[in-house]
Amino acid sequence: MRVSRKGSLLFLALSTLVLCLFLWKESAEPAARWTPDYPKADLSAVLEKEELTSENYALLFAQTGLSEISIDALRETGGTEKILRIQDAFFSEPEFACAPNSPVSWEERTETAPDILAPLEEGDILITLCSHTYGWRNGHAAIVVDAENGRTLEAVVLGQDSSIQTVEKWEGYPSFLVFRLGDVPAETRAAAADYAREHLNGIPYSLTVGILSPKHPQTERTHCSHLVWEAYRQFGFDLDSDGGLIVTPKDLANSPLLELKQVYGMDPQVLWK
């Protein structure tokens, strides 16, 4: 009778834990995507201007999530139609599904929106909050290693080595951020991308880098944000905004060394705080 009672209590405790974890995971879902609560504006007159004012850039940022860097890059290549396409996607309310991507984590995905990423360069950093371990939105990060061919390097998930991925997958996230290292030449960012591709590809995934193994130097184990951090750490740039034992995608997103290029599916005034 005593064994039966202990077994019942254990079963009840485990059931309660599973239920709590399920409810915690479900509670995270609304945070996967933000849609503007203000009106969509007609941008045609602004985009016809030869020169833009700070007020124009502010309007375009609120309407598209594209920063001045990306607006200028698109206008230089005649990308007005793409700016308007990104605006349409920015104000859309896409349906998305949450599915497991490992035994302990999930991610949200939508139908891929066509060509909504800002112009990318080698060394650009992609971050999404659409990955979570139960209710903790740990997020995901990647570094662009071949902008021309749309390739990133990513430590994708537990159980897989870091590998070359495609940027198209990022257009399937309900929300994402694009950054670049600020106040440095493009050659410096490209050098970090080259280092990542040559030295951080094929590395086993580990969530405990910085806790059970050194944070730096570390090329035997990595995870998504650690890989990005390590690539730039090699060139003297510490992108971990809080300097903790581990570096997370949110730590990268809050680094004062990074310049925002695009925010999608997230409040431009808040980003990831």
Coordinates of C-alpha atoms in Angstrom, one line a residue:
M1 CA 0.0 0.0 0.0
R2 CA 2.9 2.3 0.9
V3 CA 4.6 1.7 -2.5
S4 CA 1.3 2.3 -4.3
R5 CA 0.8 5.6 -2.5
K6 CA 4.4 6.7 -3.4
G7 CA 3.8 5.7 -7.0
S8 CA 0.6 7.7 -7.1
L9 CA 2.2 10.7 -5.6
L10 CA 5.1 10.5 -8.1
F11 CA 2.7 10.1 -11.0
L12 CA 0.7 13.1 -9.8
A13 CA 3.9 15.2 -9.4
L14 CA 5.2 14.3 -12.8
S15 CA 1.8 15.0 -14.4
T16 CA 1.6 18.4 -12.7
L17 CA 5.1 19.2 -13.9
V18 CA 4.2 18.3 -17.5
L19 CA 1.0 20.3 -17.3
C20 CA 2.8 23.3 -15.9
L21 CA 5.5 23.1 -18.6
F22 CA 2.8 22.8 -21.3
L23 CA 0.9 25.8 -20.0
W24 CA 4.1 27.8 -19.8
K25 CA 5.0 26.9 -23.4
E26 CA 1.5 27.9 -24.5
S27 CA 1.7 31.2 -22.7
A28 CA 4.8 32.1 -24.8
E29 CA 2.9 31.8 -28.1
P30 CA 1.4 35.4 -28.2
A31 CA 5.0 36.8 -27.9
A32 CA 6.1 35.3 -31.3
R33 CA 4.7 38.1 -33.4
W34 CA 3.8 41.8 -33.0
T35 CA 1.7 43.7 -35.5
P36 CA 1.5 47.5 -35.6
D37 CA -1.4 49.0 -33.7
Y38 CA -1.2 52.2 -35.8
P39 CA -2.4 52.9 -39.3
K40 CA -0.6 51.9 -42.5
A41 CA 0.6 55.0 -44.4
D42 CA 1.0 55.8 -48.0
L43 CA 4.7 56.0 -48.6
S44 CA 4.7 56.8 -52.3
A45 CA 5.4 60.6 -51.9
V46 CA 8.2 60.0 -49.4
L47 CA 9.9 57.4 -51.6
E48 CA 9.8 59.7 -54.6
K49 CA 12.0 62.2 -52.9
E50 CA 15.7 62.6 -53.9
E51 CA 16.8 63.2 -50.4
L52 CA 15.1 62.1 -47.2
T53 CA 14.9 64.0 -43.9
S54 CA 15.2 62.5 -40.4
E55 CA 11.4 62.7 -40.2
N56 CA 11.1 60.7 -43.4
Y57 CA 13.5 58.0 -42.1
A58 CA 11.5 57.9 -38.9
L59 CA 8.2 57.4 -40.8
L60 CA 9.8 54.7 -43.0
F61 CA 11.2 52.9 -40.0
A62 CA 7.8 52.9 -38.2
Q63 CA 6.1 51.7 -41.4
T64 CA 8.6 49.0 -42.6
G65 CA 11.0 48.2 -39.8
L66 CA 13.9 49.2 -42.1
S67 CA 16.5 51.5 -40.6
E68 CA 18.2 54.3 -42.5
I69 CA 21.0 51.9 -43.5
S70 CA 18.7 49.6 -45.3
I71 CA 16.4 52.2 -46.8
D72 CA 19.4 53.9 -48.4
A73 CA 20.8 50.6 -49.7
L74 CA 17.4 49.7 -51.3
R75 CA 16.9 53.2 -52.8
E76 CA 20.4 53.1 -54.3
T77 CA 19.4 49.9 -56.2
G78 CA 15.9 51.0 -57.2
G79 CA 14.3 48.9 -54.5
T80 CA 11.2 51.0 -54.0
E81 CA 8.9 48.1 -54.8
K82 CA 10.7 45.9 -52.2
I83 CA 10.3 48.6 -49.5
L84 CA 6.5 48.6 -50.2
R85 CA 6.5 44.8 -50.2
I86 CA 8.2 44.8 -46.8
Q87 CA 5.7 47.4 -45.5
D88 CA 2.8 45.1 -46.6
A89 CA 4.4 42.1 -44.8
F90 CA 5.2 44.3 -41.7
F91 CA 1.5 45.1 -41.3
S92 CA 0.3 41.6 -42.1
E93 CA -1.1 39.2 -39.5
P94 CA 0.2 35.8 -40.8
E95 CA -0.8 32.6 -39.3
F96 CA 2.0 30.6 -37.7
A97 CA 2.5 27.2 -36.2
C98 CA 4.6 26.1 -33.3
A99 CA 6.4 22.8 -33.7
P100 CA 9.2 21.1 -31.8
N101 CA 12.7 21.4 -33.3
S102 CA 14.4 19.3 -30.6
P103 CA 13.2 17.1 -27.7
V104 CA 13.1 20.2 -25.4
S105 CA 12.5 23.2 -27.7
W106 CA 10.0 24.6 -30.2
E107 CA 9.9 27.3 -32.8
E108 CA 7.3 29.2 -34.7
R109 CA 7.1 29.3 -38.4
T110 CA 4.9 30.9 -41.0
E111 CA 4.5 30.4 -44.7
T112 CA 7.7 32.0 -46.1
A113 CA 7.1 35.6 -47.1
P114 CA 8.8 36.3 -50.4
D115 CA 12.0 38.5 -50.3
I116 CA 11.4 40.6 -47.2
L117 CA 14.9 40.7 -45.8
A118 CA 16.9 43.9 -45.9
P119 CA 20.0 43.8 -48.2
L120 CA 22.5 41.6 -46.4
E121 CA 26.3 41.8 -46.2
E122 CA 28.9 39.3 -44.9
G123 CA 29.1 39.4 -41.1
D124 CA 25.5 40.6 -40.6
I125 CA 23.7 39.0 -37.6
L126 CA 20.2 37.6 -37.8
I127 CA 18.3 37.1 -34.6
T128 CA 14.8 35.7 -33.9
L129 CA 12.9 35.3 -30.7
C130 CA 10.8 32.5 -32.3
S131 CA 12.5 29.7 -30.5
H132 CA 11.8 28.7 -27.0
T133 CA 12.5 26.0 -24.4
Y134 CA 9.0 25.6 -22.9
G135 CA 8.2 29.2 -21.7
W136 CA 11.7 30.6 -21.9
R137 CA 12.2 32.5 -25.2
N138 CA 15.9 31.8 -25.7
G139 CA 15.7 32.7 -29.4
H140 CA 18.1 31.9 -32.2
A141 CA 21.0 33.7 -34.0
A142 CA 23.1 33.3 -37.1
I143 CA 25.9 35.1 -39.0
V144 CA 25.8 35.8 -42.7
V145 CA 28.9 34.2 -44.3
D146 CA 27.9 34.5 -48.0
A147 CA 25.5 37.4 -48.7
E148 CA 25.6 37.0 -52.5
N149 CA 24.4 33.4 -52.3
G150 CA 22.3 33.8 -49.2
R151 CA 24.2 31.6 -46.8
T152 CA 24.5 31.8 -43.0
L153 CA 26.4 29.8 -40.5
E154 CA 24.3 28.5 -37.6
A155 CA 24.4 26.2 -34.6
V156 CA 20.9 25.2 -35.2
V157 CA 19.8 22.9 -32.4
L158 CA 20.9 20.4 -29.7
G159 CA 22.2 17.2 -31.3
Q160 CA 23.4 18.9 -34.6
D161 CA 26.8 20.3 -35.5
S162 CA 26.9 23.9 -36.7
S163 CA 26.4 24.1 -40.4
I164 CA 25.8 26.3 -43.4
Q165 CA 22.1 27.3 -43.8
T166 CA 20.1 29.5 -46.2
V167 CA 18.7 33.0 -45.4
E168 CA 15.4 32.0 -46.9
K169 CA 14.5 30.1 -43.7
W170 CA 14.6 33.4 -41.8
E171 CA 11.8 34.8 -43.9
G172 CA 9.6 32.0 -42.4
Y173 CA 10.0 33.3 -38.9
P174 CA 7.1 35.5 -37.7
S175 CA 9.6 37.9 -36.3
F176 CA 13.3 38.6 -36.6
L177 CA 16.0 41.3 -36.3
V178 CA 19.0 42.1 -38.6
F179 CA 22.1 43.8 -37.2
R180 CA 25.6 44.7 -38.3
L181 CA 28.6 45.6 -36.3
G182 CA 28.8 49.4 -36.3
D183 CA 31.6 51.9 -36.9
V184 CA 33.9 49.4 -38.6
P185 CA 34.8 48.8 -42.3
A186 CA 32.9 46.2 -44.2
E187 CA 36.2 44.3 -44.5
T188 CA 36.2 43.7 -40.7
R189 CA 32.7 42.3 -40.7
A190 CA 33.7 40.1 -43.7
A191 CA 36.7 38.9 -41.8
A192 CA 34.6 37.7 -38.9
A193 CA 32.3 35.9 -41.4
D194 CA 35.3 34.2 -43.0
Y195 CA 36.6 33.2 -39.6
A196 CA 33.2 31.7 -38.7
R197 CA 33.0 29.7 -41.9
E198 CA 36.5 28.4 -41.6
H199 CA 36.8 27.7 -37.9
L200 CA 33.3 27.4 -36.4
N201 CA 31.6 25.2 -39.0
G202 CA 30.9 21.6 -38.0
I203 CA 31.2 22.2 -34.2
P204 CA 29.0 20.2 -31.8
Y205 CA 26.1 22.0 -30.1
S206 CA 26.2 22.6 -26.4
L207 CA 24.1 24.8 -24.1
T208 CA 26.6 24.8 -21.3
V209 CA 29.5 26.6 -23.0
G210 CA 30.6 29.2 -20.5
I211 CA 29.3 27.2 -17.6
L212 CA 30.8 23.7 -17.9
S213 CA 33.4 24.7 -20.4
P214 CA 35.3 28.0 -21.1
K215 CA 33.4 30.7 -22.8
H216 CA 36.5 31.8 -24.7
P217 CA 38.5 30.4 -26.4
Q218 CA 36.1 27.7 -27.3
T219 CA 35.9 25.9 -30.6
E220 CA 35.1 22.4 -29.4
R221 CA 31.5 23.2 -28.4
T222 CA 29.1 26.1 -29.3
H223 CA 25.5 27.2 -29.6
C224 CA 23.8 29.7 -31.9
S225 CA 24.6 33.0 -30.1
H226 CA 27.9 31.8 -28.8
L227 CA 29.0 31.1 -32.4
V228 CA 28.2 34.6 -33.5
W229 CA 29.9 36.0 -30.3
E230 CA 33.0 33.9 -30.8
A231 CA 33.4 35.0 -34.5
Y232 CA 33.6 38.7 -33.5
R233 CA 35.4 38.0 -30.2
Q234 CA 38.3 36.9 -32.4
F235 CA 38.6 40.4 -33.7
G236 CA 38.3 42.1 -30.3
F237 CA 34.6 42.8 -30.3
D238 CA 32.6 41.6 -27.3
L239 CA 28.9 41.5 -28.3
D240 CA 27.7 40.0 -25.0
S241 CA 25.7 43.0 -23.7
D242 CA 25.6 41.8 -20.1
G243 CA 29.0 40.0 -19.9
G244 CA 27.6 36.9 -18.2
L245 CA 28.8 33.4 -18.3
I246 CA 26.7 32.6 -21.3
V247 CA 25.7 34.7 -24.2
T248 CA 22.1 34.6 -25.5
P249 CA 20.5 35.9 -28.7
K250 CA 18.9 38.6 -26.5
D251 CA 22.3 39.6 -25.2
L252 CA 23.4 40.1 -28.8
A253 CA 20.3 42.0 -29.7
N254 CA 21.1 44.5 -26.9
S255 CA 24.7 45.0 -27.7
P256 CA 25.6 48.7 -28.0
L257 CA 28.2 47.7 -30.7
L258 CA 25.5 46.6 -33.2
E259 CA 23.5 48.8 -35.6
L260 CA 20.0 47.8 -36.4
K261 CA 19.3 47.2 -40.1
Q262 CA 15.8 45.7 -39.8
V263 CA 13.1 44.7 -37.4
Y264 CA 10.2 42.5 -38.5
G265 CA 7.3 41.3 -36.5
M266 CA 8.5 43.1 -33.4
D267 CA 7.8 46.6 -32.0
P268 CA 10.4 49.0 -33.5
Q269 CA 10.3 51.1 -30.3
V270 CA 11.0 48.1 -28.0
L271 CA 12.9 45.5 -30.0
W272 CA 13.9 42.8 -27.5
K273 CA 14.3 44.3 -24.1

